[in-house]
mmCIF file of C-alpha atoms and ligand atoms in Angstrom:
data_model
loop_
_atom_site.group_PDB
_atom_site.id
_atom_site.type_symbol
_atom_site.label_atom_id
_atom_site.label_comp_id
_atom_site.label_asym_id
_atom_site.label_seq_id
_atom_site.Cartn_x
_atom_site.Cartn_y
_atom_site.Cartn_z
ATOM 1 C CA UNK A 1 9.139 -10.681 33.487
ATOM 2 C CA UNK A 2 11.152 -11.975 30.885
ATOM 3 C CA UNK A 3 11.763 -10.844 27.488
ATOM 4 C CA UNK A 4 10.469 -14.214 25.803
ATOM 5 C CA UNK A 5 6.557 -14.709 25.568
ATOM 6 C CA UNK A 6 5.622 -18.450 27.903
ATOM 7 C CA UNK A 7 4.798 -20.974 26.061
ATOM 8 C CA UNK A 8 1.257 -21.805 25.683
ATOM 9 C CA UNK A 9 0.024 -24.763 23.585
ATOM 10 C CA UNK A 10 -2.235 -23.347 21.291
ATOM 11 C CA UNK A 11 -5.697 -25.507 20.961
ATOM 12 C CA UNK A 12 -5.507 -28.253 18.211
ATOM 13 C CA UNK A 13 -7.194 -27.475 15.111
ATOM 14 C CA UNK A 14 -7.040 -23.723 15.600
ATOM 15 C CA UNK A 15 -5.111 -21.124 13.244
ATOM 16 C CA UNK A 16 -2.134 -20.277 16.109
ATOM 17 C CA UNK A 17 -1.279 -17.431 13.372
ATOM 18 C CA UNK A 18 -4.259 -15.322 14.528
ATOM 19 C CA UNK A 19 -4.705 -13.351 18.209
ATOM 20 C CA UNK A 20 -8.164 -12.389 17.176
ATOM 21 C CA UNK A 21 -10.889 -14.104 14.786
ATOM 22 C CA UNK A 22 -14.403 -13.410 14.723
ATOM 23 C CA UNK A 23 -17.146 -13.903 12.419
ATOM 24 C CA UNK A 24 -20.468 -12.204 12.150
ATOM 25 C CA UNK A 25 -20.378 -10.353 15.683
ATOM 26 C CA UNK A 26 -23.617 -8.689 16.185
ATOM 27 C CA UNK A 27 -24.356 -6.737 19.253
ATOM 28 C CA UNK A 28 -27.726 -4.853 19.717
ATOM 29 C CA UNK A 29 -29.325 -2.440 22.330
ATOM 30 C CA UNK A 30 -32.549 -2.467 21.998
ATOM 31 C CA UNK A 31 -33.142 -1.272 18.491
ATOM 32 C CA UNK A 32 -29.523 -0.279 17.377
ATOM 33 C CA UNK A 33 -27.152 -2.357 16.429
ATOM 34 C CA UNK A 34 -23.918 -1.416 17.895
ATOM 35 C CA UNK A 35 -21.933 -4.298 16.423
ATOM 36 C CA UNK A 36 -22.998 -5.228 13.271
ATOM 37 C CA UNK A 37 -21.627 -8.720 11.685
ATOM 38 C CA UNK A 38 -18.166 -7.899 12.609
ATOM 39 C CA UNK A 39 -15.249 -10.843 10.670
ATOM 40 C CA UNK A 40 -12.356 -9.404 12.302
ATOM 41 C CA UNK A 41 -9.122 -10.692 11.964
ATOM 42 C CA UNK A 42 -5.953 -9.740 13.571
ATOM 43 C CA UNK A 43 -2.497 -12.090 13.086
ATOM 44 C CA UNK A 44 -0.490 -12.099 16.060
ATOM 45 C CA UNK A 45 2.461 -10.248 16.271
ATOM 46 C CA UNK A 46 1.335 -6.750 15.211
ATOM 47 C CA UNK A 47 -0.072 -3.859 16.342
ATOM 48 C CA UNK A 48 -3.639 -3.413 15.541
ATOM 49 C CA UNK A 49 -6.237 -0.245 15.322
ATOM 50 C CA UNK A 50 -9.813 -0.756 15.699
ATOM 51 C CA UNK A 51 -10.529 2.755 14.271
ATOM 52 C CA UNK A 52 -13.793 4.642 14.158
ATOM 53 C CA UNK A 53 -15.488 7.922 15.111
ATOM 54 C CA UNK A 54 -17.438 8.310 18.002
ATOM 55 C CA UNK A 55 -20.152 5.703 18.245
ATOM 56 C CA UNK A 56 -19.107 3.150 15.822
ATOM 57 C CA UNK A 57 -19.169 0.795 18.496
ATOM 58 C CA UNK A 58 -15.455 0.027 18.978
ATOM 59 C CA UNK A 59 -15.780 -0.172 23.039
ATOM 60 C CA UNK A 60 -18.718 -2.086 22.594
ATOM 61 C CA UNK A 61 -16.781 -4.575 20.376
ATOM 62 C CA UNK A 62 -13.654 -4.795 22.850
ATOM 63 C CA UNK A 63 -16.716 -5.382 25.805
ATOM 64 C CA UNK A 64 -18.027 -8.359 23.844
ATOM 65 C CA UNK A 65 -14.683 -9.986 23.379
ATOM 66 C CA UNK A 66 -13.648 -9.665 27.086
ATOM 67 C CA UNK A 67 -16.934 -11.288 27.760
ATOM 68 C CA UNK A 68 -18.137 -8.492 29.534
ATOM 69 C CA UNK A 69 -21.119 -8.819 27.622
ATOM 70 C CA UNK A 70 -22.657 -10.981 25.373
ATOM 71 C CA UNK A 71 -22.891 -11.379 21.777
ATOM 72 C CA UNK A 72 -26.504 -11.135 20.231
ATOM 73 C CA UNK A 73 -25.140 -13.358 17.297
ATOM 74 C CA UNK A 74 -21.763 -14.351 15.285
ATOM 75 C CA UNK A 75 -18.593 -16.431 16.966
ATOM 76 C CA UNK A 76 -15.202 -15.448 18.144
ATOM 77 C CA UNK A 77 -11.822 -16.916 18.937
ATOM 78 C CA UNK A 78 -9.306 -15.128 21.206
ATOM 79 C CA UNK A 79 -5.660 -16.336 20.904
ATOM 80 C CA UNK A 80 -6.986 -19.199 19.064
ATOM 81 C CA UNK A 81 -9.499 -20.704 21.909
ATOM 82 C CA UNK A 82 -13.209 -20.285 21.082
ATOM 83 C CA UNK A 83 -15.025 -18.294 23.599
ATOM 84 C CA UNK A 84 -17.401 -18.223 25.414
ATOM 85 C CA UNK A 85 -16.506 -22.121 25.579
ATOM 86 C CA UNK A 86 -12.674 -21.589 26.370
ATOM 87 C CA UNK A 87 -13.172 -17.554 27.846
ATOM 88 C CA UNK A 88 -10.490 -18.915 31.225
ATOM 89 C CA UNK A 89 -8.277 -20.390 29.151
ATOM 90 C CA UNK A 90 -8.117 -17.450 26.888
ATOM 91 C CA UNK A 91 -8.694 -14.463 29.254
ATOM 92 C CA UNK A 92 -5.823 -15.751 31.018
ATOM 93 C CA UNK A 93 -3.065 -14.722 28.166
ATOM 94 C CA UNK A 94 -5.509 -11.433 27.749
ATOM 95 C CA UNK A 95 -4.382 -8.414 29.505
ATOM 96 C CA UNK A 96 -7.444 -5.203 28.393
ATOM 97 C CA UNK A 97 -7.849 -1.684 29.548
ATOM 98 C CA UNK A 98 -11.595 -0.561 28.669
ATOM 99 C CA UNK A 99 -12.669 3.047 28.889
ATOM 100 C CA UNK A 100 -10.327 4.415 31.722
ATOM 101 C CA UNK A 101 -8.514 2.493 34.104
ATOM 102 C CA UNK A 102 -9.657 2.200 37.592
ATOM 103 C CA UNK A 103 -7.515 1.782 40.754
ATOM 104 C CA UNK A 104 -7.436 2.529 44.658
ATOM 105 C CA UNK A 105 -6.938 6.448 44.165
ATOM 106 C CA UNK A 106 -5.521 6.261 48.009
ATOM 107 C CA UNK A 107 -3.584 3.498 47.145
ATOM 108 C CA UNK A 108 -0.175 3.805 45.888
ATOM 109 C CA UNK A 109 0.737 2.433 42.278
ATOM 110 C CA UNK A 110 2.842 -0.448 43.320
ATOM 111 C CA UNK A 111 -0.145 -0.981 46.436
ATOM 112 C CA UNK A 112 -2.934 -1.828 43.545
ATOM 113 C CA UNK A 113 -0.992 -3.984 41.162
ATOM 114 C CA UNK A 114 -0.504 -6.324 44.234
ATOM 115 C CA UNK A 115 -3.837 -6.481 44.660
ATOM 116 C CA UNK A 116 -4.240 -7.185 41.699
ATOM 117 C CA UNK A 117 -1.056 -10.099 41.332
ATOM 118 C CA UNK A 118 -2.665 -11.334 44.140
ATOM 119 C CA UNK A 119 -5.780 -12.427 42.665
ATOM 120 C CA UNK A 120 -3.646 -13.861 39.792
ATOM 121 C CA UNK A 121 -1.205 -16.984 39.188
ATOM 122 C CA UNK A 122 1.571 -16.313 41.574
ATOM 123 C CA UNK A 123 4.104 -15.692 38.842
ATOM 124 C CA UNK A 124 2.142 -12.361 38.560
ATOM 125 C CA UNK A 125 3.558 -10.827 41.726
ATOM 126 C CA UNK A 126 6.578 -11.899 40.788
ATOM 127 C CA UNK A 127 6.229 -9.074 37.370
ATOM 128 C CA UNK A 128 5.133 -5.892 39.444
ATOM 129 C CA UNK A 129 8.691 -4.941 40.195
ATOM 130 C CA UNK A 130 9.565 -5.368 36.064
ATOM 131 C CA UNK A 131 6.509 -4.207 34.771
ATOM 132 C CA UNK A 132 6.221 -0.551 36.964
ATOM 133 C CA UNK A 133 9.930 -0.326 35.369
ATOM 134 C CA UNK A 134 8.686 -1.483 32.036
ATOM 135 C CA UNK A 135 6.040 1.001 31.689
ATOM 136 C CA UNK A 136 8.854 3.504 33.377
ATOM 137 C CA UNK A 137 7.080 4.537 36.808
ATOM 138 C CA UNK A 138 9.371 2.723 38.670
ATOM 139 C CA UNK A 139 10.315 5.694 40.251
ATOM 140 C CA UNK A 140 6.911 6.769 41.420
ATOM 141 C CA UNK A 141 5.486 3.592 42.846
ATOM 142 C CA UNK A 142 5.203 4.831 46.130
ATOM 143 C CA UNK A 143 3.070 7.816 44.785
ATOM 144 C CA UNK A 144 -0.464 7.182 45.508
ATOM 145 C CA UNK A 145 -2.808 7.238 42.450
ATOM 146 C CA UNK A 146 -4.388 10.252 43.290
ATOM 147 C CA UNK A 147 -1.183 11.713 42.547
ATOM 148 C CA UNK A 148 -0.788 10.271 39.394
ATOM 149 C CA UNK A 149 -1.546 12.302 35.834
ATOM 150 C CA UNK A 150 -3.581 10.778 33.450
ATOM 151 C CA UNK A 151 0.006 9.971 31.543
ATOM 152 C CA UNK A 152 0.622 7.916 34.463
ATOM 153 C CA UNK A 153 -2.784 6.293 35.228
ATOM 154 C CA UNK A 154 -2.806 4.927 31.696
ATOM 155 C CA UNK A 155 1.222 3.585 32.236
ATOM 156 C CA UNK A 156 0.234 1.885 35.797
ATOM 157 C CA UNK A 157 -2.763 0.192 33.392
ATOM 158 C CA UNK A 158 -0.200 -1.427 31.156
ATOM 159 C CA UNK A 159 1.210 -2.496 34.146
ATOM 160 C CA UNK A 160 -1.431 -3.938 35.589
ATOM 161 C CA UNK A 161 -1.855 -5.805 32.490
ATOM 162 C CA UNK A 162 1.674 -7.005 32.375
ATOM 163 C CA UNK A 163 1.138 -8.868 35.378
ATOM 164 C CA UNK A 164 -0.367 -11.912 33.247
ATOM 165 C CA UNK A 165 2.505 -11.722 31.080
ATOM 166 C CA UNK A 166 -0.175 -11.420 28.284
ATOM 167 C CA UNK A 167 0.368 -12.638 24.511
ATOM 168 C CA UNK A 168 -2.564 -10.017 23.882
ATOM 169 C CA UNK A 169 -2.967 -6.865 25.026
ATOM 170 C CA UNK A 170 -6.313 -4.784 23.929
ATOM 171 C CA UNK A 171 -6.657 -0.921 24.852
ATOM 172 C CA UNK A 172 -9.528 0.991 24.422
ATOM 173 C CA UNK A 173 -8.480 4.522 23.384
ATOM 174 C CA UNK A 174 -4.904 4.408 25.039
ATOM 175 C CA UNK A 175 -4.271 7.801 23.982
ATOM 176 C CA UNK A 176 -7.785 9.480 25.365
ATOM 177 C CA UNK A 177 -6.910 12.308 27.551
ATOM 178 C CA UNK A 178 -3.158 12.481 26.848
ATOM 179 C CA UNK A 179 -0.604 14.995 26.048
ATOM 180 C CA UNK A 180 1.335 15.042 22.746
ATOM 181 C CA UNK A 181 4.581 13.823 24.854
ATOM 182 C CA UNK A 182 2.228 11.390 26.914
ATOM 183 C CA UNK A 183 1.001 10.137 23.235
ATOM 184 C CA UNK A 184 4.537 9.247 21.650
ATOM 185 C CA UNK A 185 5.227 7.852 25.345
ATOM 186 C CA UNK A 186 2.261 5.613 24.832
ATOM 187 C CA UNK A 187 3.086 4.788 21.240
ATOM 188 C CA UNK A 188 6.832 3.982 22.179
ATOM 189 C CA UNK A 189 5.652 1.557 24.455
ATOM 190 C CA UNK A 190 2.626 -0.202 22.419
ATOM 191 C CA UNK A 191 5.674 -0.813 19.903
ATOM 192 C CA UNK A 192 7.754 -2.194 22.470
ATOM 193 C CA UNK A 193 5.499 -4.193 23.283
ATOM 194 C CA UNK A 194 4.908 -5.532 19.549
ATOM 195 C CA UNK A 195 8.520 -5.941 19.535
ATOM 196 C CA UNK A 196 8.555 -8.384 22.311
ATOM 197 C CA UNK A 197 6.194 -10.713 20.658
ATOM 198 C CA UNK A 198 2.791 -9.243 21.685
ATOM 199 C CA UNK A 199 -0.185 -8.250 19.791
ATOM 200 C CA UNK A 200 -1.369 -5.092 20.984
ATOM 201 C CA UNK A 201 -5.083 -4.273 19.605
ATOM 202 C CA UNK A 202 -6.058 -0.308 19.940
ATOM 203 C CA UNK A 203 -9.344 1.222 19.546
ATOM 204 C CA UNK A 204 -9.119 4.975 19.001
ATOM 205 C CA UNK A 205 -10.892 7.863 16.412
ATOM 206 C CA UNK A 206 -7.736 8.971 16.121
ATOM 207 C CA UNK A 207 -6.292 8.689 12.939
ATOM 208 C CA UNK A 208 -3.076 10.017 12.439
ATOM 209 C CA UNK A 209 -2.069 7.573 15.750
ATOM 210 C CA UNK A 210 -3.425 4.442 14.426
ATOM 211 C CA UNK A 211 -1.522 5.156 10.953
ATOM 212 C CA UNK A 212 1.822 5.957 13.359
ATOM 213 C CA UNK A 213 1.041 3.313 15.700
ATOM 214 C CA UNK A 214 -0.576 0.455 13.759
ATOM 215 C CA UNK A 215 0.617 -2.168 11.316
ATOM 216 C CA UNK A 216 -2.592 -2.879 10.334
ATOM 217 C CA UNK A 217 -6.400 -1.693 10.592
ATOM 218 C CA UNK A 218 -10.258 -2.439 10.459
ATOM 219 C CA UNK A 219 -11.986 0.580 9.853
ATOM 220 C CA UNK A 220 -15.386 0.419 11.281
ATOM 221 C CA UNK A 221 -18.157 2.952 11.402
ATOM 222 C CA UNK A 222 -22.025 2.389 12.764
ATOM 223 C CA UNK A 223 -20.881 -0.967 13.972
ATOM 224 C CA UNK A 224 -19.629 -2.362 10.729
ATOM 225 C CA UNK A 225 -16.126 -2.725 9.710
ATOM 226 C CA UNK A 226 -15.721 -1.002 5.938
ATOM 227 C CA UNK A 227 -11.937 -2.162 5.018
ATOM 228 C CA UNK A 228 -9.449 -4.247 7.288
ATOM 229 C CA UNK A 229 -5.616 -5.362 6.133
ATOM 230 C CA UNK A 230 -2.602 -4.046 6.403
ATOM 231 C CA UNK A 231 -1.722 -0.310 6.248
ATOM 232 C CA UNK A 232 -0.026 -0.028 3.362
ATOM 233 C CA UNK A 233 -2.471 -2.879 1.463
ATOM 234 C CA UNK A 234 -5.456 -0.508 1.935
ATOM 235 C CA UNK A 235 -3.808 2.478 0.917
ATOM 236 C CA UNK A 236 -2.834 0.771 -2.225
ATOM 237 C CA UNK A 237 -6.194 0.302 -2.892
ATOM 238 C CA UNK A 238 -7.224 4.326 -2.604
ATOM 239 C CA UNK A 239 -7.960 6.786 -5.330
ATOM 240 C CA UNK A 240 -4.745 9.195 -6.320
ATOM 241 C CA UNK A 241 -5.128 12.837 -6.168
ATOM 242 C CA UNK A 242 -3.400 15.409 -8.484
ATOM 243 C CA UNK A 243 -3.283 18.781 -8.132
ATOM 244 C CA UNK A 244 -2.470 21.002 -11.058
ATOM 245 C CA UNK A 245 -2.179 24.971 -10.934
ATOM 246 C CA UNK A 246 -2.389 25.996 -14.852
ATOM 247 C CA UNK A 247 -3.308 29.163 -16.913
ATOM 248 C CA UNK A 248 -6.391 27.727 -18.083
ATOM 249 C CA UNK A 249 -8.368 25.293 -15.622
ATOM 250 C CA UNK A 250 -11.523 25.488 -17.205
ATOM 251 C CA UNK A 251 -10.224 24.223 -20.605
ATOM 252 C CA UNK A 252 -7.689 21.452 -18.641
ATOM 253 C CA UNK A 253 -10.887 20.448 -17.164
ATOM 254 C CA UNK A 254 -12.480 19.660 -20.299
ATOM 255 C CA UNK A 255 -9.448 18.477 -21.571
ATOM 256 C CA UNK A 256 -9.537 15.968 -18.835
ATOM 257 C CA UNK A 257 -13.245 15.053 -18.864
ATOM 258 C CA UNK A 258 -12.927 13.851 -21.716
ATOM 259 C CA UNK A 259 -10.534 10.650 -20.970
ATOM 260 C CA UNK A 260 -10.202 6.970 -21.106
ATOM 261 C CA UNK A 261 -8.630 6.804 -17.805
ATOM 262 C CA UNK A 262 -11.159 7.258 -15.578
ATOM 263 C CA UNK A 263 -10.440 10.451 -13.801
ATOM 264 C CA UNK A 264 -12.873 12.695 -11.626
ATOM 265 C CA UNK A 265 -11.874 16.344 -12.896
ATOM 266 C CA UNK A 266 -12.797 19.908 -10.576
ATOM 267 C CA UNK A 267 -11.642 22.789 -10.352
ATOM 268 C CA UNK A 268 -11.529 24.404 -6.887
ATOM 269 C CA UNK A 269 -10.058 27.820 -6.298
ATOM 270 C CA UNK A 270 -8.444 27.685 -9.862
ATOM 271 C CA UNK A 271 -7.032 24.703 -9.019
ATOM 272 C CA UNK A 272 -7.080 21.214 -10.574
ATOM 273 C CA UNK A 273 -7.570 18.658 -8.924
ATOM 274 C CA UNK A 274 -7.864 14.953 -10.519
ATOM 275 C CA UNK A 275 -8.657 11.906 -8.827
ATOM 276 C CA UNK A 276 -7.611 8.797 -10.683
ATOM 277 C CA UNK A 277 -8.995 5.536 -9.405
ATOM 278 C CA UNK A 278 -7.604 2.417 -6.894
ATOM 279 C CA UNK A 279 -4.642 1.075 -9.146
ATOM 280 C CA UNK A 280 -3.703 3.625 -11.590
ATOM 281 C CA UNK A 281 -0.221 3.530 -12.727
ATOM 282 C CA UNK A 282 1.840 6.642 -12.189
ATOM 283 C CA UNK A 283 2.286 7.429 -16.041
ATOM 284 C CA UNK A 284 -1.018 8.201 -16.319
ATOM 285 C CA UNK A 285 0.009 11.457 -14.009
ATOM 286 C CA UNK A 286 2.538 11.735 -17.679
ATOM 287 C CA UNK A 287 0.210 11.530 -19.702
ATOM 288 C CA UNK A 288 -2.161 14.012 -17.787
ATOM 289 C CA UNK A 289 0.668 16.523 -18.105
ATOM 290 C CA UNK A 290 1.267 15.559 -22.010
ATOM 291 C CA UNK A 291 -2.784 15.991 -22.359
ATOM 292 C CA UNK A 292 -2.488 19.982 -21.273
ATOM 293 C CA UNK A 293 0.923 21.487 -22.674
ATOM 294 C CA UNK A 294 0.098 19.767 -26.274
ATOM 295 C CA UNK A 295 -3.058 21.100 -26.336
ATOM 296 C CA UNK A 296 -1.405 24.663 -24.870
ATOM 297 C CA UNK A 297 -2.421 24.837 -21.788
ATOM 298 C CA UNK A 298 0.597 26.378 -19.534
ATOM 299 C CA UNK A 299 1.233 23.789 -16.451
ATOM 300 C CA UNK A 300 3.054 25.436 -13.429
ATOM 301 C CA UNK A 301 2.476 22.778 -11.024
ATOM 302 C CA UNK A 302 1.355 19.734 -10.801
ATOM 303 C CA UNK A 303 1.882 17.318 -7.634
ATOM 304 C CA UNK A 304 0.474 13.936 -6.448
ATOM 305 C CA UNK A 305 -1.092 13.639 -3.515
ATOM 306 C CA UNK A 306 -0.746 10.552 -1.534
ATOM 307 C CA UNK A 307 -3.695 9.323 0.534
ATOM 308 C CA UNK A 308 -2.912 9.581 4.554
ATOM 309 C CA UNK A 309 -5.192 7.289 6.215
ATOM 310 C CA UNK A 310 -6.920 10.397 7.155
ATOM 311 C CA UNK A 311 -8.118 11.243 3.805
ATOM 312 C CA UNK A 312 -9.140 7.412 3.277
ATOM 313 C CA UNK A 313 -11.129 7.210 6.089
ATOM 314 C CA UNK A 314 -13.212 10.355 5.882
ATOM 315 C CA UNK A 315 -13.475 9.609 1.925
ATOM 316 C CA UNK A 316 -15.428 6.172 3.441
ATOM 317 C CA UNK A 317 -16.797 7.183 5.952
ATOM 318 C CA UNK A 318 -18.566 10.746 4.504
ATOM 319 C CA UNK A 319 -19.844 7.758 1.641
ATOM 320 C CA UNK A 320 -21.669 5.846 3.532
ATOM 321 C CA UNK A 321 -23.375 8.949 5.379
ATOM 322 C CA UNK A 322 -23.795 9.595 9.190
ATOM 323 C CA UNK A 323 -27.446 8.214 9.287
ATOM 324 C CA UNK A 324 -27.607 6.919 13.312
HETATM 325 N N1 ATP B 401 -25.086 -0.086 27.420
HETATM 326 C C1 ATP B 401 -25.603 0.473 26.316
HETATM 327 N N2 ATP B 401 -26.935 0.606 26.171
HETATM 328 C C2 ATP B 401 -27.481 1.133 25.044
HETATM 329 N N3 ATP B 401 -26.737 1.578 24.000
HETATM 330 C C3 ATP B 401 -25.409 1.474 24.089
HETATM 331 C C4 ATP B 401 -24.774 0.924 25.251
HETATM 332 N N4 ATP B 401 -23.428 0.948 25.046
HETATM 333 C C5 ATP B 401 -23.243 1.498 23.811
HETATM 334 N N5 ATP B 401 -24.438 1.811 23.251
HETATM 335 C C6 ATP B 401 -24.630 2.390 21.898
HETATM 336 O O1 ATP B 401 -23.904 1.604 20.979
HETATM 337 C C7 ATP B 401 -23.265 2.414 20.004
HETATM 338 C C8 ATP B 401 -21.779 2.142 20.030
HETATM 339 O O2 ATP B 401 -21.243 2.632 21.258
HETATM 340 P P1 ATP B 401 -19.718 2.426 21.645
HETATM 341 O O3 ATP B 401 -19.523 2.998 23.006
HETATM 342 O O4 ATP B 401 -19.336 1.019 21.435
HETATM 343 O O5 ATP B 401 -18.982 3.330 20.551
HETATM 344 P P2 ATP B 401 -17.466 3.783 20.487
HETATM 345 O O6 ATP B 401 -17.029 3.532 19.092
HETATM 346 O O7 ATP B 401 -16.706 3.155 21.589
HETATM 347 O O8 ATP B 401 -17.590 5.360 20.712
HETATM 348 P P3 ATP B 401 -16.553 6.387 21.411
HETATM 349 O O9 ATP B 401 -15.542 6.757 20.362
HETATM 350 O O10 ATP B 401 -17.429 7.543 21.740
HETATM 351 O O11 ATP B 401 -15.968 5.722 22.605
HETATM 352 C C9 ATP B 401 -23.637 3.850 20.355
HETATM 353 O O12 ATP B 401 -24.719 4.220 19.557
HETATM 354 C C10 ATP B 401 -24.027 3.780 21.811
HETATM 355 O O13 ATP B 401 -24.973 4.770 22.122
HETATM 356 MG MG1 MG B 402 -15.554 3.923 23.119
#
């Protein structure tokens, strides 16, 4: 495998700057909707998180893209080809590991990706030899699977995926099941893969990896997405925290109720803590400070609090309430 993505002539008339479009996806089950109007957009060239808690109906999502089932309603493009109408021509720059991945457990690693080559263009046999070192089991591709740790499993299905040399690569939880070393591992390589070229899409409920791992995000919960965009966009657009220890909370919090800037003021444990909405400038954390010391109250700490992803996320999410 080289290095340089192969060239594939994107469809006229199609935006070649996005690896995944989709507007109003709706899946149901019976009476719950698992997929709910879902416009996602991804641009090529990133890494992506699809991230959620349990149920939000990320694996679902990934399921209805690879066609493994259908959409109830909405439209989607993959790498710039409509599907269902253009799912080959699509599929075939797609590689996708859903839920875990399954091989010939007395079959060794390098065994089941010709199997699977095989059933592919013939380039793909050509790629097992690079993409076992690329995903760095090389070494142990005469192992048979049974043999392999979960670390492992999850390497040989980046393999496997390799072996269409894909401009796409969607992974359903990548880090389900592994180790903190086996995590950074996977990480490393989802960003070497960005590097390359690739678009790498990742579901996961894990937070703190998506904000390591991803460039950008749709948050989703109960089959909607809430916010999508870039990282460092969304966080932009969240509330600031300030904590303040002080001699006198229950007066600063008066003090501070009383304000034209549009702050949320309580006092936990006899500390402060202010939340100043999306967009406020940092001098109003000044003039906060300038509020209590001229009207005497003694200030012995006060300290921003930058929003992780984390705190974003459950601050949505715990909004909207866990009603299914
Ligand atoms: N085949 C199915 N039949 C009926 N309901 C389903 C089916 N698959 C998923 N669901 C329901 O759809 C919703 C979304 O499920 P999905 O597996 O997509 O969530 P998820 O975000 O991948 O969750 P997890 O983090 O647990 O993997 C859930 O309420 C689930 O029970
Ligand atoms: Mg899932």
């Amino acid at each position: 495998m080289t290095d340089v993505l192969s060239e594939v002539a994107p469809p006229r008339g199609t935006d070649d700057s996005l690896a995944v479009e989709t507007h109003g996806l709706t899946k149901r089950f019976g009476g719950r909707t698992a997929v709910n109007g879902v416009d996602l957009v991804v641009p090529r060239g990133c890494a992506f998180g699809y991230l959620g808690p349990n149920g939000a109906g990320k694996t679902t999502l990934i399921r209805v893209l690879l066609g493994l089932t259908h959409a109830d309603a909405g439209t989607m493009k993959l790498l710039g080809h409509s599907v269902p109408a253009h799912r080959d021509v699509a599929l075939a720059r797609v590689g996708a590991i859903v839920d875990e991945p399954r091989f010939h457990q007395h079959l060794t690693g390098r065994q089941n990706l010709q199997i699977l080559a095989a059933a592919r263009e013939p380039a793909a046999t050509a790629r097992i030899e690079s993409a076992l070192d690329r995903v760095g089991i090389l070494h142990r591709a005469n192992d048979k699977v049974s043999k392999y740790s979960m670390g492992m499993r999850q390497r040989l299905g980046v393999a496997a995926c390799l072996l269409g040399d894909p401009h796409l690569l969607i992974l359903d939880e990548p880090m389900n099941g592994l180790d903190p070393a086996g995590m950074a591992d996977m990480r490393e390589m989802i960003l070497s893969l960005v590097a390359e070229g690739r678009t790498v899409v990742l579901s996961s409920h894990l937070l703190d990896e998506i904000e390591r791992t991803c460039d950008a995000v749709a948050i989703v919960d109960q089959g909607r997405i809430i916010r999508q965009g870039p990282i460092n966009e969304l966080l932009a657009g969240s509330s600031l925290e300030v904590e303040i220890d002080c001699d006198a909370p229950a007066t600063a919090q008066s003090l501070l109720a009383d304000n034209s800037f549009g702050a949320t003021v309580t006092v936990l444990e006899d500390c402060l803590h202010v939340s100043l909405p999306a967009g406020t400038p940092r001098d109003v954390v000044a003039e906060v400070n300038r509020i209590l010391v001229t009207s005497g109250v003694s200030v012995y700490r006060l300290q921003e609090n930058r929003a992780t992803l984390e705190a974003w996320f459950l601050e949505v999410t715990s909004r909207l309430g866990d009603t299914q």
